[in-house]
CSV table of C-alpha atoms and ligand atoms in Angstrom, one decimal:
chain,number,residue,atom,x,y,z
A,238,UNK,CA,4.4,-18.4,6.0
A,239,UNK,CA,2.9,-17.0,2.7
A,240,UNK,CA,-0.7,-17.3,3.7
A,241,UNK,CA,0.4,-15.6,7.5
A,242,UNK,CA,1.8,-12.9,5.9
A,243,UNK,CA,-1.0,-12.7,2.9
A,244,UNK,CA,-3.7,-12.4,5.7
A,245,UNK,CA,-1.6,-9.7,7.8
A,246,UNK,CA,-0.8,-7.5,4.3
A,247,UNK,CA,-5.0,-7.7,3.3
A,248,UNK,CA,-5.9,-6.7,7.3
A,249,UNK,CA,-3.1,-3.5,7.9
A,250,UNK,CA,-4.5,-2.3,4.6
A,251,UNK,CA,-7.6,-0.9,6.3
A,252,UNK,CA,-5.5,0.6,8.9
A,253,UNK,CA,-3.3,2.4,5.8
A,254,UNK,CA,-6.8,3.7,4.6
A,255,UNK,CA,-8.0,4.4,7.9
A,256,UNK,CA,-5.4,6.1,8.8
A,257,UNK,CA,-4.7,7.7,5.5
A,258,UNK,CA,-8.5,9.4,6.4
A,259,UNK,CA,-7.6,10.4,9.8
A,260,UNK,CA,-4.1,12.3,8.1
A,261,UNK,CA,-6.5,14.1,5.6
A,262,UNK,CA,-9.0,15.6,8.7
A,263,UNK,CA,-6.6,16.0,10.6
A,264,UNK,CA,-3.3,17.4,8.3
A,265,UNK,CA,-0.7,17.3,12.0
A,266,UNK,CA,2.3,15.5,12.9
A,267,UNK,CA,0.5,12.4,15.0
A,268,UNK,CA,-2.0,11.9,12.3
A,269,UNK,CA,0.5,12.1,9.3
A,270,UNK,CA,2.8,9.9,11.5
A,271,UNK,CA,0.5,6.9,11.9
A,272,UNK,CA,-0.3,7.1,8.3
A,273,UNK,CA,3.5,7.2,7.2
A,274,UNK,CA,4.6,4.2,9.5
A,275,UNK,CA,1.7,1.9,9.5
A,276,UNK,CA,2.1,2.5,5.1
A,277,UNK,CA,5.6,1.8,5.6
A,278,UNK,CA,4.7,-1.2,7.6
A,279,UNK,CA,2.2,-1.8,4.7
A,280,UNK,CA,5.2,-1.8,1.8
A,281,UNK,CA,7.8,-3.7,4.1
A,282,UNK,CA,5.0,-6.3,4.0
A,283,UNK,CA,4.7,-6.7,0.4
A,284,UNK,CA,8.2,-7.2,-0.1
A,285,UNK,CA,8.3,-9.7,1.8
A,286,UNK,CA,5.1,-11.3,0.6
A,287,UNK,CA,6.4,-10.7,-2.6
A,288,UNK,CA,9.3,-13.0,-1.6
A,289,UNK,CA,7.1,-15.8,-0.6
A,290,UNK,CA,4.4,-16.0,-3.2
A,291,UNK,CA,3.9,-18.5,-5.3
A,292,UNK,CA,2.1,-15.7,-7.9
A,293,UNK,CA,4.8,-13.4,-7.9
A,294,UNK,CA,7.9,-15.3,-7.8
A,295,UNK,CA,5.6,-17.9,-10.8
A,296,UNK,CA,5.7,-14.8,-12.7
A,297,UNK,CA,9.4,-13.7,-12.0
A,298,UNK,CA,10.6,-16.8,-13.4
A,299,UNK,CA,8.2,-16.3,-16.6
A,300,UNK,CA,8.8,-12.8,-17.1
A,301,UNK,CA,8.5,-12.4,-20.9
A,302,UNK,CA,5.2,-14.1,-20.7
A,303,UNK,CA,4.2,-12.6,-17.7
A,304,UNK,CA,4.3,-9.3,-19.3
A,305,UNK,CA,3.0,-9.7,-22.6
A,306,UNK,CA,0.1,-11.6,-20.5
A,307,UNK,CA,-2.9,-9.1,-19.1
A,308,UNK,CA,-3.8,-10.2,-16.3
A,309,UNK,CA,-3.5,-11.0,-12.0
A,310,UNK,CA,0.0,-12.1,-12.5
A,311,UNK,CA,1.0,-8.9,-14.4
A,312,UNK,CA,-1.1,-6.5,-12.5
A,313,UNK,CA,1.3,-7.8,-9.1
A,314,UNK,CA,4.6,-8.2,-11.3
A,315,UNK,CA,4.4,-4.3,-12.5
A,316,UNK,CA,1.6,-1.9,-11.5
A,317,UNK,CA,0.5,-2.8,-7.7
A,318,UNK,CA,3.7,-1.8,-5.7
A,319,UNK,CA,4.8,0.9,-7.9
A,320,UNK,CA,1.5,2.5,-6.7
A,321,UNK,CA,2.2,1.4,-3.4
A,322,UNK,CA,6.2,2.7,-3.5
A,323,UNK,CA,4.9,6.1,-4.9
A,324,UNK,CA,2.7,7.0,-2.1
A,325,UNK,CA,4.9,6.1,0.3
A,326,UNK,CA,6.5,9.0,-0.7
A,327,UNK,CA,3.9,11.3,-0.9
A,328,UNK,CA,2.8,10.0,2.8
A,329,UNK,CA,6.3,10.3,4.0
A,330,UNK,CA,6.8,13.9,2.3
A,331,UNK,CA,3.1,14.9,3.8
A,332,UNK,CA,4.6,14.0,6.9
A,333,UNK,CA,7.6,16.0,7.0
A,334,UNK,CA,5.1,19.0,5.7
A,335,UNK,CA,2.8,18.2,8.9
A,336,UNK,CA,6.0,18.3,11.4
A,337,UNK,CA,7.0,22.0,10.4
A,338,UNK,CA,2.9,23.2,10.3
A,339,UNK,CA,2.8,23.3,7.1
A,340,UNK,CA,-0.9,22.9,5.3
A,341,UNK,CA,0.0,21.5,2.1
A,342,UNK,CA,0.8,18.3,4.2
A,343,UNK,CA,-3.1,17.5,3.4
A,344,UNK,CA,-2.3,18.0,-0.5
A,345,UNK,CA,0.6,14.9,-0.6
A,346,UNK,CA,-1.4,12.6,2.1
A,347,UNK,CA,-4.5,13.2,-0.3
A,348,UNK,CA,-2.2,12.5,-3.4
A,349,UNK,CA,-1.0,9.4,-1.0
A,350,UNK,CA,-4.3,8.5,-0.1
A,351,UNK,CA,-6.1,8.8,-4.1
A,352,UNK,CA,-3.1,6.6,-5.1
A,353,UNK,CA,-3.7,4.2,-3.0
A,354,UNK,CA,-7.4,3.4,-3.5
A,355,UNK,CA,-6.2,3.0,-7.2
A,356,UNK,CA,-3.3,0.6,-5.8
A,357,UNK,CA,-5.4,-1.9,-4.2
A,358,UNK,CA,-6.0,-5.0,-6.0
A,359,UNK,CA,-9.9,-4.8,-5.0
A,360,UNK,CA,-11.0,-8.3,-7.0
A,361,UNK,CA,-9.4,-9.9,-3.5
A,362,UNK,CA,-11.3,-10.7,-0.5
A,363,UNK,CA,-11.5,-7.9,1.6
A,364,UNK,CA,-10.9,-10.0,4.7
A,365,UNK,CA,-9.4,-13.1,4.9
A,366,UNK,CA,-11.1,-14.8,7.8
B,32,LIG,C1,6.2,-2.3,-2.4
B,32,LIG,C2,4.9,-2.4,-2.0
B,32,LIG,C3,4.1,-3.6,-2.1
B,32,LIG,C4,4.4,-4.9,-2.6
B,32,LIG,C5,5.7,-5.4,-3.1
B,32,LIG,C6,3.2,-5.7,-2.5
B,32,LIG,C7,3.1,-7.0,-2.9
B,32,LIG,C8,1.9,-7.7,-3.0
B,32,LIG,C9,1.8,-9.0,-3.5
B,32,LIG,C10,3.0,-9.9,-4.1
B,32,LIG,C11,0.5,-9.4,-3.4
B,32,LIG,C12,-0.2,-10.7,-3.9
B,32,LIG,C13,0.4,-12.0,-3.3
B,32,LIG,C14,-0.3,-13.2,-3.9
B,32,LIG,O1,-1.6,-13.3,-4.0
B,32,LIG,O2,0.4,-14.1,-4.3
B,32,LIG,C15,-0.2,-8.3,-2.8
B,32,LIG,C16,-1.5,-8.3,-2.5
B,32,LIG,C17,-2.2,-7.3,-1.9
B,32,LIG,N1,-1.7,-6.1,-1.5
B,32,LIG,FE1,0.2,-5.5,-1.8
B,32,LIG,N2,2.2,-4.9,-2.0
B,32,LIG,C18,2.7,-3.7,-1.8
B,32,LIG,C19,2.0,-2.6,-1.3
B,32,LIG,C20,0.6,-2.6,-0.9
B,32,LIG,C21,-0.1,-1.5,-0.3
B,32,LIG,C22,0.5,-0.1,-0.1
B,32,LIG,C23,-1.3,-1.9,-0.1
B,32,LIG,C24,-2.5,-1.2,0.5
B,32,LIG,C25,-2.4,-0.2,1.3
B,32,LIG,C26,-1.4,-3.3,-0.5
B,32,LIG,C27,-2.6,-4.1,-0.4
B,32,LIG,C28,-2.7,-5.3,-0.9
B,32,LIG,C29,-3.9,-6.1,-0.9
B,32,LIG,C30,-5.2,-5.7,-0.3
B,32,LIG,C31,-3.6,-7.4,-1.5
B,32,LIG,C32,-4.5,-8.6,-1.7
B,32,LIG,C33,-4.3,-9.5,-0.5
B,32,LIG,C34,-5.2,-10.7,-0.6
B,32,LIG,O3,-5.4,-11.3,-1.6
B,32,LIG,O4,-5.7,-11.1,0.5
B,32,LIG,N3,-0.2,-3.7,-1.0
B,32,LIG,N4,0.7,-7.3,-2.5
């Protein structure tokens, strides 16, 4: 289960970023919508994975450690899905700008987008094949 679910959360996030692109070109409803609900998708994903993984819930159970610890098991336990949470958001808000025509939809999904690339723990294979 934790390895299914690791492979599917490292594969949708090119389709977050992809799509994340697309809602920047393109700042309408359709775009912004695939971006909001395939991120949403994205988050619902690491919750669950979060759940399941022998990292995270390793460093739940160790938590004073954990913290004063720099390091993978911190960087999942406290920084990557507060970046993650946050521009889901900004994508959601961009896409409520998007559905009344409004042009500062681009501003969040960029803000969504730029938070992202910072949220992605990039020291892990970029495909798991
Ligand atoms: C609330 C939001 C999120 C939570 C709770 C979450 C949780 C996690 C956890 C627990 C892991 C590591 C699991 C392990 O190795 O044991 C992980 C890895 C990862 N997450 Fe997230 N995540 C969230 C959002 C996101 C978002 C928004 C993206 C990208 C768009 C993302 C991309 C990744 C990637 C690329 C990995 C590495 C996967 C691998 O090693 O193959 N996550 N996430």
């Amino acid at each position: 289960m934790f390895e299914a679910i690791l492979f599917v959360h490292n594969l949708v996030r090119w389709a977050v970023l992809a799509f994340g692109l697309l809602a920047l070109w393109r700042f309408r409803a359709r775009e912004g919508a695939f971006f909001a609900h395939t991120l949403t998708l994205q988050v619902v994903l690491g919750i669950l994975l979060a759940f399941v993984s022998p990292l995270f819930q390793g460093a739940l159970a160790n938590l004073e450690a954990t913290m004063q610890t720099p390091g993978e098991a911190r960087y999942f336990v406290a920084e990557h899905w507060v970046g993650g949470l946050v521009a889901l958001g900004l994508a959601h808000a961009g896409l409520s700008q998007a559905r009344k025509g409004r042009p500062q939809a681009r501003i969040f999904f960029a803000l969504a987008l730029a938070l992202l690339i910072l949220s992605i723990p990039w020291f892990r294979p970029l495909l798991r094949l």
